[in-house]
C-alpha positions as a Python dict, from the first residue, in 0.01 Angstrom:
ca = {
    (1, 'M'): (0, 0, 0),
    (2, 'I'): (-328, 193, -15),
    (3, 'T'): (-621, 42, 171),
    (4, 'I'): (-910, 36, -73),
    (5, 'D'): (-1200, 249, 49),
    (6, 'R'): (-1522, 49, 80),
    (7, 'R'): (-1679, 295, -163),
    (8, 'M'): (-1437, 183, -436),
    (9, 'H'): (-1501, -128, -643),
    (10, 'R'): (-1264, -278, -896),
    (11, 'A'): (-1424, -287, -1244),
    (12, 'G'): (-1218, -507, -1473),
    (13, 'D'): (-847, -455, -1528),
    (14, 'R'): (-870, -81, -1599),
    (15, 'G'): (-1163, 53, -1399),
    (16, 'W'): (-1262, 180, -1057),
    (17, 'L'): (-1633, 218, -980),
    (18, 'V'): (-1678, 464, -694),
    (19, 'D'): (-1995, 521, -491),
    (20, 'V'): (-2063, 896, -474),
    (21, 'V'): (-2347, 1087, -310),
    (22, 'P'): (-2561, 1205, -606),
    (23, 'Q'): (-2549, 1576, -524),
    (24, 'H'): (-2168, 1560, -501),
    (25, 'I'): (-2115, 1412, -848),
    (26, 'P'): (-2089, 1748, -1034),
    (27, 'A'): (-1818, 1862, -791),
    (28, 'W'): (-1625, 1540, -848),
    (29, 'I'): (-1648, 1574, -1225),
    (30, 'A'): (-1531, 1936, -1209),
    (31, 'A'): (-1237, 1836, -989),
    (32, 'V'): (-1133, 1556, -1223),
    (33, 'R'): (-1150, 1781, -1528),
    (34, 'A'): (-926, 2036, -1355),
    (35, 'S'): (-676, 1779, -1228),
    (36, 'D'): (-330, 1717, -1371),
    (37, 'W'): (-387, 1341, -1355),
    (38, 'S'): (-688, 1334, -1588),
    (39, 'A'): (-444, 1222, -1861),
    (40, 'L'): (-450, 879, -1696),
    (41, 'L'): (-815, 843, -1786),
    (42, 'E'): (-966, 697, -2098),
    (43, 'D'): (-1315, 778, -1974),
    (44, 'V'): (-1513, 906, -1675),
    (45, 'V'): (-1875, 791, -1663),
    (46, 'P'): (-2104, 939, -1396),
    (47, 'A'): (-2426, 756, -1308),
    (48, 'A'): (-2703, 819, -1056),
    (49, 'A'): (-2489, 749, -748),
    (50, 'S'): (-2151, 642, -880),
    (51, 'I'): (-1868, 732, -1115),
    (52, 'L'): (-1671, 486, -1327),
    (53, 'F'): (-1307, 580, -1383),
    (54, 'T'): (-1140, 392, -1669),
    (55, 'A'): (-763, 410, -1712),
    (56, 'H'): (-589, 394, -2048),
    (57, 'R'): (-364, 109, -1932),
    (58, 'P'): (-389, -159, -1660),
    (59, 'H'): (-59, -55, -1503),
    (60, 'D'): (-202, 294, -1437),
    (61, 'M'): (-454, 150, -1194),
    (62, 'S'): (-238, 199, -884),
    (63, 'D'): (-183, 568, -961),
    (64, 'L'): (-550, 612, -1045),
    (65, 'E'): (-647, 448, -717),
    (66, 'A'): (-431, 694, -523),
    (67, 'H'): (-590, 994, -694),
    (68, 'V'): (-943, 865, -639),
    (69, 'V'): (-867, 806, -271),
    (70, 'E'): (-758, 1172, -252),
    (71, 'L'): (-1097, 1273, -390),
    (72, 'L'): (-1273, 1055, -134),
    (73, 'T'): (-1088, 1228, 149),
    (74, 'D'): (-1118, 1582, 11),
    (75, 'N'): (-1370, 1744, 245),
    (76, 'S'): (-1384, 2059, 33),
    (77, 'L'): (-1567, 1866, -240),
    (78, 'T'): (-1855, 1786, -6),
    (79, 'E'): (-1851, 2118, 176),
    (80, 'H'): (-1883, 2317, -146),
    (81, 'A'): (-2076, 2068, -358),
    (82, 'E'): (-2378, 2294, -392),
    (83, 'Q'): (-2161, 2569, -544),
    (84, 'Q'): (-1999, 2334, -793),
    (85, 'H'): (-2172, 2340, -1127),
    (86, 'G'): (-2090, 2394, -1489),
    (87, 'R'): (-2239, 2630, -1739),
    (88, 'T'): (-2595, 2753, -1751),
    (89, 'I'): (-2775, 2626, -2060),
    (90, 'T'): (-3105, 2785, -2160),
    (91, 'I'): (-3347, 2561, -2348),
    (92, 'P'): (-3657, 2730, -2490),
    (93, 'V'): (-3962, 2505, -2449),
    (94, 'V'): (-4307, 2511, -2600),
    (95, 'Y'): (-4524, 2330, -2346),
    (96, 'D'): (-4746, 2153, -2598),
    (97, 'G'): (-4653, 1790, -2535),
    (98, 'E'): (-4897, 1514, -2612),
    (99, 'D'): (-4909, 1409, -2244),
    (100, 'I'): (-4932, 1749, -2078),
    (101, 'A'): (-5312, 1749, -2051),
    (102, 'D'): (-5305, 1406, -1885),
    (103, 'V'): (-5023, 1520, -1654),
    (104, 'A'): (-5225, 1824, -1549),
    (105, 'A'): (-5539, 1617, -1494),
    (106, 'G'): (-5351, 1355, -1296),
    (107, 'L'): (-5203, 1621, -1069),
    (108, 'D'): (-5528, 1820, -1047),
    (109, 'I'): (-5368, 2139, -1180),
    (110, 'T'): (-5389, 2331, -1507),
    (111, 'V'): (-5165, 2292, -1811),
    (112, 'D'): (-5028, 2642, -1751),
    (113, 'E'): (-4945, 2546, -1393),
    (114, 'V'): (-4749, 2246, -1520),
    (115, 'A'): (-4552, 2473, -1753),
    (116, 'S'): (-4496, 2736, -1486),
    (117, 'C'): (-4388, 2490, -1220),
    (118, 'H'): (-4145, 2313, -1453),
    (119, 'S'): (-3992, 2626, -1606),
    (120, 'E'): (-3943, 2804, -1272),
    (121, 'S'): (-3748, 2520, -1109),
    (122, 'I'): (-3370, 2481, -1091),
    (123, 'H'): (-3248, 2191, -1303),
    (124, 'T'): (-2903, 2028, -1312),
    (125, 'V'): (-2763, 1760, -1543),
    (126, 'G'): (-2706, 1459, -1318),
    (127, 'F'): (-2572, 1191, -1550),
    (128, 'F'): (-2604, 1028, -1892),
    (129, 'G'): (-2743, 683, -1958),
    (130, 'F'): (-2987, 458, -2147),
    (131, 'A'): (-2878, 586, -2490),
    (132, 'P'): (-2618, 825, -2638),
    (133, 'G'): (-2713, 1184, -2561),
    (134, 'F'): (-2976, 1085, -2304),
    (135, 'A'): (-2914, 1325, -2015),
    (136, 'Y'): (-3095, 1270, -1686),
    (137, 'I'): (-3167, 1622, -1562),
    (138, 'D'): (-3246, 1655, -1192),
    (139, 'G'): (-3475, 1918, -1045),
    (140, 'C'): (-3825, 1844, -1167),
    (141, 'P'): (-4029, 1967, -869),
    (142, 'D'): (-4206, 1727, -637),
    (143, 'Q'): (-4537, 1884, -740),
    (144, 'L'): (-4491, 1728, -1085),
    (145, 'A'): (-4357, 1391, -972),
    (146, 'L'): (-4520, 1105, -1160),
    (147, 'P'): (-4416, 746, -1230),
    (148, 'R'): (-4324, 656, -1588),
    (149, 'R'): (-4604, 575, -1832),
    (150, 'M'): (-4748, 224, -1819),
    (151, 'S'): (-4703, 190, -2197),
    (152, 'P'): (-4375, 323, -2338),
    (153, 'R'): (-4369, 465, -2690),
    (154, 'P'): (-4154, 266, -2936),
    (155, 'R'): (-3993, 586, -3068),
    (156, 'V'): (-3973, 946, -2951),
    (157, 'D'): (-3856, 1231, -3172),
    (158, 'G'): (-3559, 1446, -3084),
    (159, 'G'): (-3635, 1758, -2882),
    (160, 'A'): (-3927, 1613, -2688),
    (161, 'I'): (-3924, 1736, -2327),
    (162, 'A'): (-4048, 1471, -2087),
    (163, 'I'): (-4069, 1418, -1711),
    (164, 'A'): (-4080, 1125, -1470),
    (165, 'G'): (-4018, 1125, -1097),
    (166, 'T'): (-3805, 1429, -1019),
    (167, 'Q'): (-3616, 1428, -1349),
    (168, 'T'): (-3651, 1573, -1697),
    (169, 'V'): (-3508, 1447, -2023),
    (170, 'V'): (-3471, 1607, -2363),
    (171, 'Y'): (-3497, 1312, -2596),
    (172, 'P'): (-3202, 1289, -2837),
    (173, 'G'): (-3427, 1124, -3097),
    (174, 'G'): (-3493, 774, -3222),
    (175, 'T'): (-3519, 602, -2884),
    (176, 'P'): (-3814, 438, -2709),
    (177, 'G'): (-3959, 644, -2428),
    (178, 'G'): (-4181, 588, -2128),
    (179, 'W'): (-4170, 939, -1983),
    (180, 'H'): (-4451, 1195, -1995),
    (181, 'I'): (-4396, 1434, -2286),
    (182, 'I'): (-4491, 1784, -2176),
    (183, 'G'): (-4332, 1995, -2450),
    (184, 'H'): (-4068, 2029, -2717),
    (185, 'T'): (-3766, 2240, -2805),
    (186, 'D'): (-3620, 2327, -3145),
    (187, 'V'): (-3270, 2347, -2995),
    (188, 'V'): (-3049, 2055, -3097),
    (189, 'L'): (-2861, 1916, -2797),
    (190, 'W'): (-2715, 1600, -2952),
    (191, 'N'): (-2544, 1572, -3290),
    (192, 'T'): (-2288, 1304, -3370),
    (193, 'S'): (-2131, 1522, -3640),
    (194, 'W'): (-2006, 1768, -3375),
    (195, 'D'): (-1660, 1724, -3221),
    (196, 'N'): (-1838, 1706, -2887),
    (197, 'P'): (-2177, 1552, -2973),
    (198, 'S'): (-2355, 1677, -2660),
    (199, 'R'): (-2426, 2038, -2568),
    (200, 'L'): (-2494, 1926, -2212),
    (201, 'S'): (-2240, 1812, -1954),
    (202, 'V'): (-2274, 1673, -1603),
    (203, 'G'): (-2317, 1960, -1358),
    (204, 'D'): (-2461, 2206, -1609),
    (205, 'R'): (-2755, 2412, -1485),
    (206, 'V'): (-3048, 2399, -1726),
    (207, 'V'): (-3304, 2676, -1758),
    (208, 'F'): (-3621, 2564, -1935),
    (209, 'E'): (-3754, 2889, -2082),
    (210, 'W'): (-4129, 2885, -2137),
    (211, 'V'): (-4209, 2996, -2494),
    (212, 'V'): (-4570, 3075, -2574),
    (213, 'R'): (-4684, 3032, -2933),
}
């Protein structure tokens, strides 16, 4: 019988919730996608510091547990985590957001410096949450780190580029939002009519390309 790793937590009759170091999550997701046992899975849901594995059937849980334990003991995943990433997605951005002047003033820099700092940084999709298509993108530089707004907006249009802490989000549209909107993109990243509604996946590198109009 397998001894359950303390990083594994049973989640209902078909799920394992596994604590994973945030920077290792893309490597885990890539490994699961490439595995021959991914057919056991109904869903894989990465979060900020964990991954939820959901099996199709309760009696697959023992096999799923064994495979997850293999991931936990696979040193190559941690050794090469920084090299594990998905595609590179370029998102053109016009840095004209309604909060960018306040962001610049609050950080004592110029609007152009906000745009330059944000667009020159390396960004990686960390996980999805809050709402369908809402990707938390890591890599917003410390120089731009700000807490969320005190007063969230009841609705934010799709394509708004916003920052909070060390993360960026491209709003999918129609959700409330308490992040600082610094720009917008005309590229559609979330569309429920597509076979795969999201253009972004966990581990993708995101290049925010500064467009001047």
